[in-house]
XYZ file of C-alpha atoms in Angstrom:
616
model
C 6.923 24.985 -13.675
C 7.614 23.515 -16.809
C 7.707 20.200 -15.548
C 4.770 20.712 -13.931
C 3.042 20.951 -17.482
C 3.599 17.325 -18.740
C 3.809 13.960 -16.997
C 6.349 12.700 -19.201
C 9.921 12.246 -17.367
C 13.691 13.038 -18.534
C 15.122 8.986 -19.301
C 18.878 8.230 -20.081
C 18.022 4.896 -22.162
C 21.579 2.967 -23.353
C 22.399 3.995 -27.124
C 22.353 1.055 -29.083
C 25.698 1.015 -31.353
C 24.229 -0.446 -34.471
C 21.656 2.376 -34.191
C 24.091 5.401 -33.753
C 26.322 3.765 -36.801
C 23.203 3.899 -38.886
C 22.593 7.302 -37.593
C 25.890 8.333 -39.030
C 25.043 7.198 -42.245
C 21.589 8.970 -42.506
C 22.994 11.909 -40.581
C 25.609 12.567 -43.701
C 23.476 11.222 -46.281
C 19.622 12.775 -46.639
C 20.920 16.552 -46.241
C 21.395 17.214 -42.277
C 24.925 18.453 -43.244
C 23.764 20.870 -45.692
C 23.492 22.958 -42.626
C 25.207 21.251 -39.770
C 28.411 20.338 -39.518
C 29.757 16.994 -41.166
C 31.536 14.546 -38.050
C 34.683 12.792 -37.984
C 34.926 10.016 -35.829
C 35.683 11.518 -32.629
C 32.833 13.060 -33.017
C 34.766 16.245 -34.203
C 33.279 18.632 -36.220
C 34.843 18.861 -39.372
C 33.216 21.918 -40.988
C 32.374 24.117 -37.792
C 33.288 27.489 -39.196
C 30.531 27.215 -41.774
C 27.913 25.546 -39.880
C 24.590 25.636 -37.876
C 26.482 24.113 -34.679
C 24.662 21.882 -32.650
C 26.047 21.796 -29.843
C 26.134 19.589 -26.855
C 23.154 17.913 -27.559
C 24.014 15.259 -24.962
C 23.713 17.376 -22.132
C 20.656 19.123 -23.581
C 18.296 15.978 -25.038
C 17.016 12.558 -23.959
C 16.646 9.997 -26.907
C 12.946 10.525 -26.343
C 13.189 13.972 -26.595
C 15.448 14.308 -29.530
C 13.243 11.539 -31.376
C 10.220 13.716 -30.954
C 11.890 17.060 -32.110
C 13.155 15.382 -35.052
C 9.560 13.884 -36.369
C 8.241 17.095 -35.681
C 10.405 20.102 -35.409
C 7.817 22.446 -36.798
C 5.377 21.818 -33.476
C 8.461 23.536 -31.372
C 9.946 25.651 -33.899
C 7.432 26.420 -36.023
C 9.539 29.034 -37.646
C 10.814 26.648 -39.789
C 14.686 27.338 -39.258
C 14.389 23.582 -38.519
C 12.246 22.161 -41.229
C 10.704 18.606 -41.236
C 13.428 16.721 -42.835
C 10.667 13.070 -44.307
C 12.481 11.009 -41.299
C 10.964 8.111 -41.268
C 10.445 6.819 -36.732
C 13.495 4.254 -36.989
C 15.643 7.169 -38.665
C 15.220 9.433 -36.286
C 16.167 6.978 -33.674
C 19.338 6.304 -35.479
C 20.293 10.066 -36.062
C 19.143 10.467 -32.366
C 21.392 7.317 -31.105
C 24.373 8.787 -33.244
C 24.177 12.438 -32.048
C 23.621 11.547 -28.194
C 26.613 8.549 -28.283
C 28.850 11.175 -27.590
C 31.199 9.696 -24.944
C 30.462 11.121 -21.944
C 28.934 11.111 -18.877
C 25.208 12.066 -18.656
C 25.063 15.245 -17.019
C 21.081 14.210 -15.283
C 21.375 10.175 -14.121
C 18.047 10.104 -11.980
C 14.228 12.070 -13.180
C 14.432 15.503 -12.013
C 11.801 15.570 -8.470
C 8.837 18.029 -8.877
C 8.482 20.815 -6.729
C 4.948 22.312 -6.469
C 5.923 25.226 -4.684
C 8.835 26.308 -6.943
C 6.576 25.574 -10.091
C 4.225 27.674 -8.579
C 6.803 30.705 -8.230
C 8.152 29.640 -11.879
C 4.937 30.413 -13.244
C 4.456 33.746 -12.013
C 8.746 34.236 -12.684
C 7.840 32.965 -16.752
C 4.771 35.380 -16.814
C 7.037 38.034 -15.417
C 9.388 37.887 -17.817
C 7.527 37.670 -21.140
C 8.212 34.328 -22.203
C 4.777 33.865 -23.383
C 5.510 36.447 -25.495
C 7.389 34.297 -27.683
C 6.596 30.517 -26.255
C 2.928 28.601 -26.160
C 2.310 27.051 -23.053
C -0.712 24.629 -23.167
C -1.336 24.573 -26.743
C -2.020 28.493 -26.460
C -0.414 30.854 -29.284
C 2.028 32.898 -27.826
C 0.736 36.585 -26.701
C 3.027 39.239 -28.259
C 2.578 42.506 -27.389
C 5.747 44.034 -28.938
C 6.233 47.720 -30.438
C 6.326 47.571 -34.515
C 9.597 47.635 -36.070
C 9.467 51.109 -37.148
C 8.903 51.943 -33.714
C 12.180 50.252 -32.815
C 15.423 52.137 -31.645
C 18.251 50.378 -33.355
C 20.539 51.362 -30.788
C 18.468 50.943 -27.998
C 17.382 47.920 -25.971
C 18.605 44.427 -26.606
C 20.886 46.115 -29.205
C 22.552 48.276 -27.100
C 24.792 45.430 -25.956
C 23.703 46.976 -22.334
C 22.192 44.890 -19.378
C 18.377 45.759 -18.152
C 14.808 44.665 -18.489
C 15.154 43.100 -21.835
C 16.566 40.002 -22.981
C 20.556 39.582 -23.890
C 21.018 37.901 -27.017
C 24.485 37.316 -26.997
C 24.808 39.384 -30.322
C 28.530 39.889 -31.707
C 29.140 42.724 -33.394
C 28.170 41.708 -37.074
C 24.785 40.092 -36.010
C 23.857 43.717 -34.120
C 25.356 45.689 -36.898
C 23.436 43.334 -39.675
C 20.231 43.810 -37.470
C 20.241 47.882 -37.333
C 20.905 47.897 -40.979
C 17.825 45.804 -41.362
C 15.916 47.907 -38.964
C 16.474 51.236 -40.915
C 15.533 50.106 -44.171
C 11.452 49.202 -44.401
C 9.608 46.681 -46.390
C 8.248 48.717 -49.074
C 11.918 49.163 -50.543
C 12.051 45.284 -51.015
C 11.518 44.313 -54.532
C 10.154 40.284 -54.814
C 13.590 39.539 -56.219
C 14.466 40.460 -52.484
C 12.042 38.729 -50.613
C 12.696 35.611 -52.596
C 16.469 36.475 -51.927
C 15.552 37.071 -48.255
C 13.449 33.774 -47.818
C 16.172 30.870 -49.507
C 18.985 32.377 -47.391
C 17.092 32.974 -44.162
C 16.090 28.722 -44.358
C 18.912 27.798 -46.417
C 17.693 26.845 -49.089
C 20.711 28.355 -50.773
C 22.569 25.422 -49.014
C 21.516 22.969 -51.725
C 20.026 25.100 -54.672
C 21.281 27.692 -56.350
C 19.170 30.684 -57.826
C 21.141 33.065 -60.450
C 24.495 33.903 -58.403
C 23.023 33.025 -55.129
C 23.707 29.617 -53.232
C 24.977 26.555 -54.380
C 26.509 23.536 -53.325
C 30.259 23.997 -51.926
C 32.705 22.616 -52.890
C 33.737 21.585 -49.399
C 30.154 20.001 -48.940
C 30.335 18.511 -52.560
C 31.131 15.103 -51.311
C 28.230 14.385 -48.794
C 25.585 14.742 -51.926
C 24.960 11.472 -52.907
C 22.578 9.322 -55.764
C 21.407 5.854 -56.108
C 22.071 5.669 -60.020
C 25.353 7.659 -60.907
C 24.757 7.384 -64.321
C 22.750 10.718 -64.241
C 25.550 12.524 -63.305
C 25.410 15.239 -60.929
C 22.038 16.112 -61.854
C 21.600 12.731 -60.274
C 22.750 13.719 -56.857
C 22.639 17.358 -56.475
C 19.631 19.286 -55.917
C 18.162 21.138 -59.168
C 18.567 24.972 -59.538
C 15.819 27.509 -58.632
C 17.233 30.117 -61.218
C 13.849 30.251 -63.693
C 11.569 27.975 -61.632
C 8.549 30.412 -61.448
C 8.754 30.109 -65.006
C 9.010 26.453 -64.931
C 7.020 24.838 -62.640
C 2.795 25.230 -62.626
C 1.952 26.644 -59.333
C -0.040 23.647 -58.071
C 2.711 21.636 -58.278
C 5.492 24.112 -56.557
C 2.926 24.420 -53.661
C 2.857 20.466 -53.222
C 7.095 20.550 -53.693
C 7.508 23.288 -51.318
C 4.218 22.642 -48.710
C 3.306 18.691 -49.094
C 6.873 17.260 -49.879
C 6.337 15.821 -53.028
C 8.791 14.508 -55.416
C 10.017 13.207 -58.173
C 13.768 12.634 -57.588
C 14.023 9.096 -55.548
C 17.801 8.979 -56.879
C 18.887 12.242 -54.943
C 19.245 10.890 -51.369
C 19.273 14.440 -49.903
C 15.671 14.914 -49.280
C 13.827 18.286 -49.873
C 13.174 19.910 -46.199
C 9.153 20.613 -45.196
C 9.339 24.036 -43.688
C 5.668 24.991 -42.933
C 3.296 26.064 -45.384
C 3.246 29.517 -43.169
C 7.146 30.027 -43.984
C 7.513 29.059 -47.933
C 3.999 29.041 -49.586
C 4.735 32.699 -50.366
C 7.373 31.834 -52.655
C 4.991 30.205 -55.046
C 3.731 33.770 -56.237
C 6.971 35.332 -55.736
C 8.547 33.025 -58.377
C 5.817 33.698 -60.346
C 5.815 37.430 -60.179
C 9.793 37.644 -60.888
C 10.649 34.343 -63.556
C 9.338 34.776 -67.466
C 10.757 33.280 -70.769
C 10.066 34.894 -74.011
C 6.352 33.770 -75.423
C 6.285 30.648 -77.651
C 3.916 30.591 -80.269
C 2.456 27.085 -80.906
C 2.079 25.092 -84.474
C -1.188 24.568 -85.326
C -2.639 21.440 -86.007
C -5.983 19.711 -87.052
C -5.739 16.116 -86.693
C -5.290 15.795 -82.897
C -5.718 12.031 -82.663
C -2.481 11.797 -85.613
C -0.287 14.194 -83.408
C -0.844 11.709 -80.333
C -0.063 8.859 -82.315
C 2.919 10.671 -83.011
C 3.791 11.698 -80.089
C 3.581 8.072 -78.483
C 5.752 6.443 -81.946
C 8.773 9.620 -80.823
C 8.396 8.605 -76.619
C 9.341 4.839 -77.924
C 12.477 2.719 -79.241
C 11.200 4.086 -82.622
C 11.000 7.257 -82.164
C 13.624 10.035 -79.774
C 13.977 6.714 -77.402
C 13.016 8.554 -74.266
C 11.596 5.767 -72.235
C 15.693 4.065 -72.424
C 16.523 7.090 -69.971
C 13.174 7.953 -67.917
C 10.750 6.611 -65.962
C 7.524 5.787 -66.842
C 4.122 5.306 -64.939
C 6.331 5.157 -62.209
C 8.023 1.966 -63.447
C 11.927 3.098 -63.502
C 14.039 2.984 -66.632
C 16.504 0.053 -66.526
C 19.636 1.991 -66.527
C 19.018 5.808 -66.130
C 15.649 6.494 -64.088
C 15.068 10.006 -64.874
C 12.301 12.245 -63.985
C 9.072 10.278 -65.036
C 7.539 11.112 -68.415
C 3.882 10.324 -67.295
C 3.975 13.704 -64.392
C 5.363 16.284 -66.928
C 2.366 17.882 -67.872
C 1.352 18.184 -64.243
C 4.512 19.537 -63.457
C 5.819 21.827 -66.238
C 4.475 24.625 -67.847
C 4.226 24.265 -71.701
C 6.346 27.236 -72.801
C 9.069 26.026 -70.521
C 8.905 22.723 -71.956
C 9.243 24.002 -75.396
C 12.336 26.219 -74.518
C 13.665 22.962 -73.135
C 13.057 20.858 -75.907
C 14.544 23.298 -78.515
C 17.829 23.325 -76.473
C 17.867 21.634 -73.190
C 21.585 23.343 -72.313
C 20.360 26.997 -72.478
C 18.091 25.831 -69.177
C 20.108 23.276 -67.315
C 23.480 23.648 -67.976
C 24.629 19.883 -66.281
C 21.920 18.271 -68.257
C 22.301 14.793 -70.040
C 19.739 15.587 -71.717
C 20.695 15.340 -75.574
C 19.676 18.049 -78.025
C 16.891 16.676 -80.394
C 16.584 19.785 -82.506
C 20.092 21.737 -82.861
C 19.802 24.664 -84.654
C 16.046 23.974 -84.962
C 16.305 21.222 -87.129
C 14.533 17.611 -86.248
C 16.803 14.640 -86.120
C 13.561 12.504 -87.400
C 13.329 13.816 -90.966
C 10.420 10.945 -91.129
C 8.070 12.146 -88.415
C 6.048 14.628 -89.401
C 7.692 15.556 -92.038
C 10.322 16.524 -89.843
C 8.652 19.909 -88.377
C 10.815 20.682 -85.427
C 7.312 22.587 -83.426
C 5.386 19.638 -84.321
C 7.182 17.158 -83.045
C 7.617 19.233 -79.845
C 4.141 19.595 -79.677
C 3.091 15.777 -80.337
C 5.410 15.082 -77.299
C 3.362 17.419 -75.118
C 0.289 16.085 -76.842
C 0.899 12.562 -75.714
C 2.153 13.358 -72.257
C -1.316 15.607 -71.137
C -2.332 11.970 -71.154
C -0.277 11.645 -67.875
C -0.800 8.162 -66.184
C -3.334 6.931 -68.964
C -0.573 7.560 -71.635
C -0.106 4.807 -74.391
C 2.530 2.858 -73.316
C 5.314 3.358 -75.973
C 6.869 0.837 -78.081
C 10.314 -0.587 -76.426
C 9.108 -0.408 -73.105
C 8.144 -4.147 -72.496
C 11.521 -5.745 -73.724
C 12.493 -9.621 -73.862
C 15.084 -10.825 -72.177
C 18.235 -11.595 -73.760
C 20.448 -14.877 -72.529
C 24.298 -15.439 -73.553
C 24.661 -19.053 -74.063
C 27.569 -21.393 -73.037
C 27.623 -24.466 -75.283
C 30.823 -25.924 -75.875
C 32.982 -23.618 -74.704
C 32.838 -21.237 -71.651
C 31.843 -17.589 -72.564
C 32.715 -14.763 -70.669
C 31.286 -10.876 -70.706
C 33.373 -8.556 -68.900
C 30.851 -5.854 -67.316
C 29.345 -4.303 -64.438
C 27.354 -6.931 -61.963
C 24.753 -6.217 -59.310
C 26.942 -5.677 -56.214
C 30.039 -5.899 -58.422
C 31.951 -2.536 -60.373
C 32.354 -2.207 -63.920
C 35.566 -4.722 -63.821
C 33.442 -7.829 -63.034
C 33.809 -10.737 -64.959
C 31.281 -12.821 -65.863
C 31.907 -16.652 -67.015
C 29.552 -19.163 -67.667
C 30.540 -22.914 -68.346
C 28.872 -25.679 -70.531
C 27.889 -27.739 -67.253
C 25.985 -24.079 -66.483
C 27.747 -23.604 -63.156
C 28.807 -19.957 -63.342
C 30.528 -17.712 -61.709
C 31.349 -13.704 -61.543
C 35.343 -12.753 -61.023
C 35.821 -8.917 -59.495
C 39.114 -7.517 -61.080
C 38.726 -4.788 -58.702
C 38.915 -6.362 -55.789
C 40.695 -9.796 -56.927
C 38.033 -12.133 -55.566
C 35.269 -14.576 -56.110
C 32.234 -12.460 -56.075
C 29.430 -14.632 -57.032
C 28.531 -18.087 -58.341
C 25.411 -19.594 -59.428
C 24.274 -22.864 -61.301
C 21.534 -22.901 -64.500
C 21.631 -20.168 -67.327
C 24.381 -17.634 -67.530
C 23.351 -14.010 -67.638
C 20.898 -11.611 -69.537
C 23.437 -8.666 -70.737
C 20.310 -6.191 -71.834
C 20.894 -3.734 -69.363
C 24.554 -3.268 -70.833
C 23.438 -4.260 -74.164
C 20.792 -1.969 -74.788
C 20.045 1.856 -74.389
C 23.276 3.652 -73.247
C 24.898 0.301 -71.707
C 25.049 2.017 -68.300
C 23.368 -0.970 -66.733
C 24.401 -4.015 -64.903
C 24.409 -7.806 -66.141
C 21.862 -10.039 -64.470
C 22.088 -13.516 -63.894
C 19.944 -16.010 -64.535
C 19.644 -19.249 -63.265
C 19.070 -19.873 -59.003
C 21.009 -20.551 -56.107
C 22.771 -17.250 -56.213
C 25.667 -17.052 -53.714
C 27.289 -13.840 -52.983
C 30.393 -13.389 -51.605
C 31.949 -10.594 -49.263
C 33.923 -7.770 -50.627
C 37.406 -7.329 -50.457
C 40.480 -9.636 -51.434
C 40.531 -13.198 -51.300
C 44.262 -13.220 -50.133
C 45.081 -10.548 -47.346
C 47.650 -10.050 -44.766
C 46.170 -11.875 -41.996
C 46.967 -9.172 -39.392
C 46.346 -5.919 -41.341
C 43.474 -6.842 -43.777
C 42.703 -3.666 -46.363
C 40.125 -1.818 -44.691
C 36.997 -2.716 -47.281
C 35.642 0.175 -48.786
C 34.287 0.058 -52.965
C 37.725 0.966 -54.475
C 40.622 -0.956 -55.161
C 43.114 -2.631 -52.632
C 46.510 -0.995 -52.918
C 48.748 -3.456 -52.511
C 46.928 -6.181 -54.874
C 47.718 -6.327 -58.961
C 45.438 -7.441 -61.406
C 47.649 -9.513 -64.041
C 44.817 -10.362 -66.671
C 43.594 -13.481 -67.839
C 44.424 -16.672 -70.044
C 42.372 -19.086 -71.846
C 41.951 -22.850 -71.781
C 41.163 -24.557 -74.894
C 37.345 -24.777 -73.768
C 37.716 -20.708 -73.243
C 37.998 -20.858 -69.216
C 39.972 -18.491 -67.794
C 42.491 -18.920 -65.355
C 42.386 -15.475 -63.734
C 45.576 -14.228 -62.454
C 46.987 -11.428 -59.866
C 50.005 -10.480 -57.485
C 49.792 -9.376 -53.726
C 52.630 -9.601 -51.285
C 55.285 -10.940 -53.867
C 53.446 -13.690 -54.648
C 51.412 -14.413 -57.529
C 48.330 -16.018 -57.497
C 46.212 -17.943 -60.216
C 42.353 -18.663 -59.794
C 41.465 -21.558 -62.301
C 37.731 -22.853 -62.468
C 36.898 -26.008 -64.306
C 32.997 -27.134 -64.401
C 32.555 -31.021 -64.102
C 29.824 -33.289 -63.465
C 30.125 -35.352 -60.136
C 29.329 -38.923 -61.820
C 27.856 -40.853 -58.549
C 25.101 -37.761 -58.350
C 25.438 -36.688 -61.880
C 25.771 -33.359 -60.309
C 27.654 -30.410 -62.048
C 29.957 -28.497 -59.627
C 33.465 -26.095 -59.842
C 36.404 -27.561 -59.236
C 38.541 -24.142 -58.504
C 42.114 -24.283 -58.380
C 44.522 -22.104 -56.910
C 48.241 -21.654 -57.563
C 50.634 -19.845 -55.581
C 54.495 -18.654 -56.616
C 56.617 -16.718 -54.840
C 60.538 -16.291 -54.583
C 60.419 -17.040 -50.910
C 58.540 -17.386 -48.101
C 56.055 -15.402 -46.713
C 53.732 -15.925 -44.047
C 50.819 -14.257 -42.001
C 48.847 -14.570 -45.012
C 44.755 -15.420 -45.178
C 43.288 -16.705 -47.831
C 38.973 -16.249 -48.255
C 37.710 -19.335 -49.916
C 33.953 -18.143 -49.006
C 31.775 -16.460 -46.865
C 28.239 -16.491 -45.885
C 25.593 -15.911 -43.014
C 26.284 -19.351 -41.300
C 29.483 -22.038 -42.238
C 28.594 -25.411 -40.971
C 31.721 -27.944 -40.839
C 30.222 -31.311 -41.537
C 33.337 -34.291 -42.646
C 36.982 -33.850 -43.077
C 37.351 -30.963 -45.576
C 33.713 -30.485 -45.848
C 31.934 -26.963 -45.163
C 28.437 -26.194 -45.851
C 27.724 -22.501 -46.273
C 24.349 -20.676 -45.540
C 22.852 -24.549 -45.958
C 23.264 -24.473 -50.211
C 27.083 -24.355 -50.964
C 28.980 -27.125 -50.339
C 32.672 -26.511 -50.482
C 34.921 -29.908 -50.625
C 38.833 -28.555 -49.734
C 40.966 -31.704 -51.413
C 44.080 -32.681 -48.840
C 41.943 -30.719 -46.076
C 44.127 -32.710 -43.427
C 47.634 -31.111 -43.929
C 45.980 -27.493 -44.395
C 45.371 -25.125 -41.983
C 41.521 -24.492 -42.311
C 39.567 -22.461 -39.657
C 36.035 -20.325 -39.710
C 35.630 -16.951 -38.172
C 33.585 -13.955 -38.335
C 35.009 -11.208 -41.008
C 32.835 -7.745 -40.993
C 29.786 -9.144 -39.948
C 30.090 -12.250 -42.178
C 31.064 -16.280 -41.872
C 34.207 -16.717 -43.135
């Protein structure tokens, strides 16, 4: 019968690997393990006890099918146990390719045949057992025609644990015991502190957020709560606290968090769930109703347009320095991309905001957020004469101006380039791609290059000017360095020398077995970079010269190796790319720019492969 009520068919497509290993990575990345357990390898589930299982979703969904529930698991469930999680179509084929490549055999191998006869009798057979009761068939509601709940016997029926003509649930003993308690006690002894209680628990919100002493991350699930920028700290990666939110956060805008999706955290990669507007839009009053802070009375003031101008002079480099740390008009700070300053008023109510201002701590406990007025008392003695409310209120003065706010002074910032002259000059810092032990150098003949400590390897080399250091220069010098100059060549992670049987398993940390030794200088200020692995130690020595038929500038790298005795099995990386073309004797072009000359070529042992993906 059911079959009978769609022409689509069941379909065992192959899984695509590079789609279920993407899977894996979304799966324990934008919040699915909030409630579901986290998956080893195997795929064994790693935090059952405490989960939402699953189950065998292989035997249960096609990719198809699982796709489809994913997009839209309200039009099934619209209950909302399952919310809408923002997948995008390609994501939910990956979680769907990841959760489905379980390896076995696929318990249906050929479409099911349809029956007429047999859908016929499962009609009647789904009529005469009340699943329309609860299920829509055909777009129609379901029909319920159930007694009310304080017409229910709690130890009667499906929860007398008893076969008959009612469902069995399966109940253990807590769930039935947990359900009779509920049954005896009626709604008009719930307070709203209850039914907001009742609400994040019953769809987990309590997973991510935490309200008073209710919910939280756990520890155990700590670690699958990531963030793009970690300089915010874990405000940057775990979801923000409920506790006081009613009192927070105008009501239009809650509605739109909680209903539409919207936000204003692109840093926290575990996305907020949609849960219908029928299951959560009640919590908008509720919050209201229970969460109050103390009334703030406002300064008065007469010269409105002054107070703006004031306003925009404390947003700026001038002023409090606010745009170094948030974003603004949706154009992200350099280093720190906080909350954007241009949808506060829209978002926050203005006695909130005040309480915030005067101590940011008492609110958000894990807050960054520096204090501006201890004890009451402005930092900026010279704005406004220093009048703590003031101030406060020229803030929210200039941010009503939401998108069509002044933009404040320090926002538009020139670029600042380190020069190499004479000598080489070096600037030991974090790079894009490359953790805080990079190290920068950039040579008179400007051919430059970036040397990762971490990892002991060439990580990036690039000819024309050296770097702009204003993102580690400026503001809180959380940033990265950014070269100038073209032709940027990356270079894979990991060592350049390896065992050439067990390689360290890449990941962003540090090899074990490899030593950093530091660094000497040339009398131009080169460094010849030095390390250990294996017993051996190893120096990396760049020298920039200009090829005289071309009048070309190029690195001449050389690379010394001591060691008490032999050793062999080794692999040394000299680069790596998306294509290495061999073209004379010691001659290999890389990705069509690089051009890597090996001197003696002939009496080395020189070979290309394929290394994680990569041309080695």
């Amino acid at each position: 019968y059911l079959l009978s009520l769609t022409d689509e068919r069941y379909s065992t497509p192959a899984i695509e690997s590079e789609a279920a290993n993407r899977g894996r990575d979304t799966f324990h990345t934008v919040g699915c393990v909030a409630c579901h357990s986290p998956r080893a390898e195997d795929p064994q589930e790693l935090l059952a006890e405490n989960s939402l299982p699953l189950g065998k979703v292989h035997e249960k969904y096609s990719v198809d099918g699982l796709v489809a529930f994913l997009e839209n698991p309200l039009q099934t469930r619209p209950a909302g146990r399952m919310p809408q999680m923002q997948l995008s179509h390609w994501e939910a084929i990956d979680i769907a390719s990841y959760l489905l490549a379980a390896p076995t055999t696929a318990s249906v191998t050929e479409p099911f045949p349809l029956n007429a006869d047999l859908a016929a009798k499962g009609k009647a057979r789904f009529t005469q057992l009340g699943c329309q009761q609860c299920h829509s068939v055909d777009s129609q509601k379901p029909a319920p025609t159930s007694l009310a709940l304080s017409q229910v016997r709690p130890n009667q029926g499906c929860l007398s644990d008893e076969q008959g003509s009612w469902p069995l649930f399966q109940l253990s003993d807590r769930q039935r015991t947990d359900i009779q308690a509920a049954l005896v006690r009626t709604s008009q002894d719930f307070t709203s502190s209850d039914h907001i209680a009742l609400t994040l628990t019953g769809m987990r919100c309590v997973n991510c957020h935490q309200r008073d002493r209710l919910g939280g991350v756990s520890a155990e699930r700590d670690i699958y709560f990531h963030t793009t920028n970690p300089n915010l700290g874990p405000q940057g990666r775990i979801p923000p606290t409920l506790t006081g939110v009613g009192a927070k956060l105008n009501p239009n805008w809650m509605r739109q968090v909680l209903v539409a999706g919207r936000t204003i955290r692109p840093y926290v990669t575990t996305r907020m769930p949609q849960y219908g507007a029928d299951n959560v839009a009640h919590l908008v009053e509720l919050f209201e109703q229970v969460d109050h802070l103390p009334d703030v009375e406002y300064p008065r003031f007469d010269d409105q347009k002054k107070l703006r101008e004031s306003g925009t002079e404390l947003v700026g480099t001038a002023g409090l320095n606010c745009i170094v740390c948030h974003t603004f008009q949706l154009k992200a700070a350099a280093n720190m991309p906080a909350v954007d300053l241009t949808e506060m008023a829209e978002r926050l109510k203005k006695d909130w905001f005040y309480h915030y201002m005067r101590d940011p701590q008492s609110l958000s406990r894990n807050t960054i957020m520096p204090s501006f007025w201890p004890a009451g008392r402005a930092m900026r003695k010279d704005i406004l004469d220093g009048d703590s409310d003031l101030q406060i209120e020229a803030l929210w003065q200039y941010l009503l101006d939401g998108r069509q706010a002044r933009t404040p002074r320090g926002l538009i910032v020139e670029p600042i380039e380190l020069l190499a002259n004479d000598e080489a000059v070096m600037l030991r810092r974090s790079y894009p791609g490359v953790g805080k032990r990079g190290i920068g150098v950039g040579y008179p003949q400007q051919v430059n290059l970036v040397f990762d400590a971490e990892q002991l390897r060439l990580a990036m080399i690039w000819k024309g000017k050296f770097a702009d250091p204003g993102g580690v220069w400026r503001s809180q010098g959380h940033g990265t360095v950014r070269p100038l100059g073209d032709q940027l060549m990356r270079f894979s992670p990991g060592p350049d020398l390896d065992d050439a049987t067990n390689p360290w398993v890449v990941d962003d940390g540090r090899p074990p077995s490899h030593q950093f030794m530091g660094y000497s200088l040339d009398d131009k200020m080169r460094p010849r970079f030095r390390y250990r692995f294996a017993g051996i130690d190893v120096e990396d020595y760049a020298v920039d010269q200009i090829d005289g038929s071309e009048n070309q500038a190029f690195l001449r790298r050389q690379l010394t190796f001591k060691s008490d005795g032999d050793r062999a099995g080794l692999t040394f990386r000299a680069a790596s790319g998306n294509s290495i073309v061999r073209a004379d004797d010691g001659v290999f072009v890389v990705d069509g720019r690089l051009q890597i000359h090996v001197q003696d070529a002939s009496t080395a042992k020189i070979d290309t492969r394929e290394v994680n993906g990569a041309a080695t």
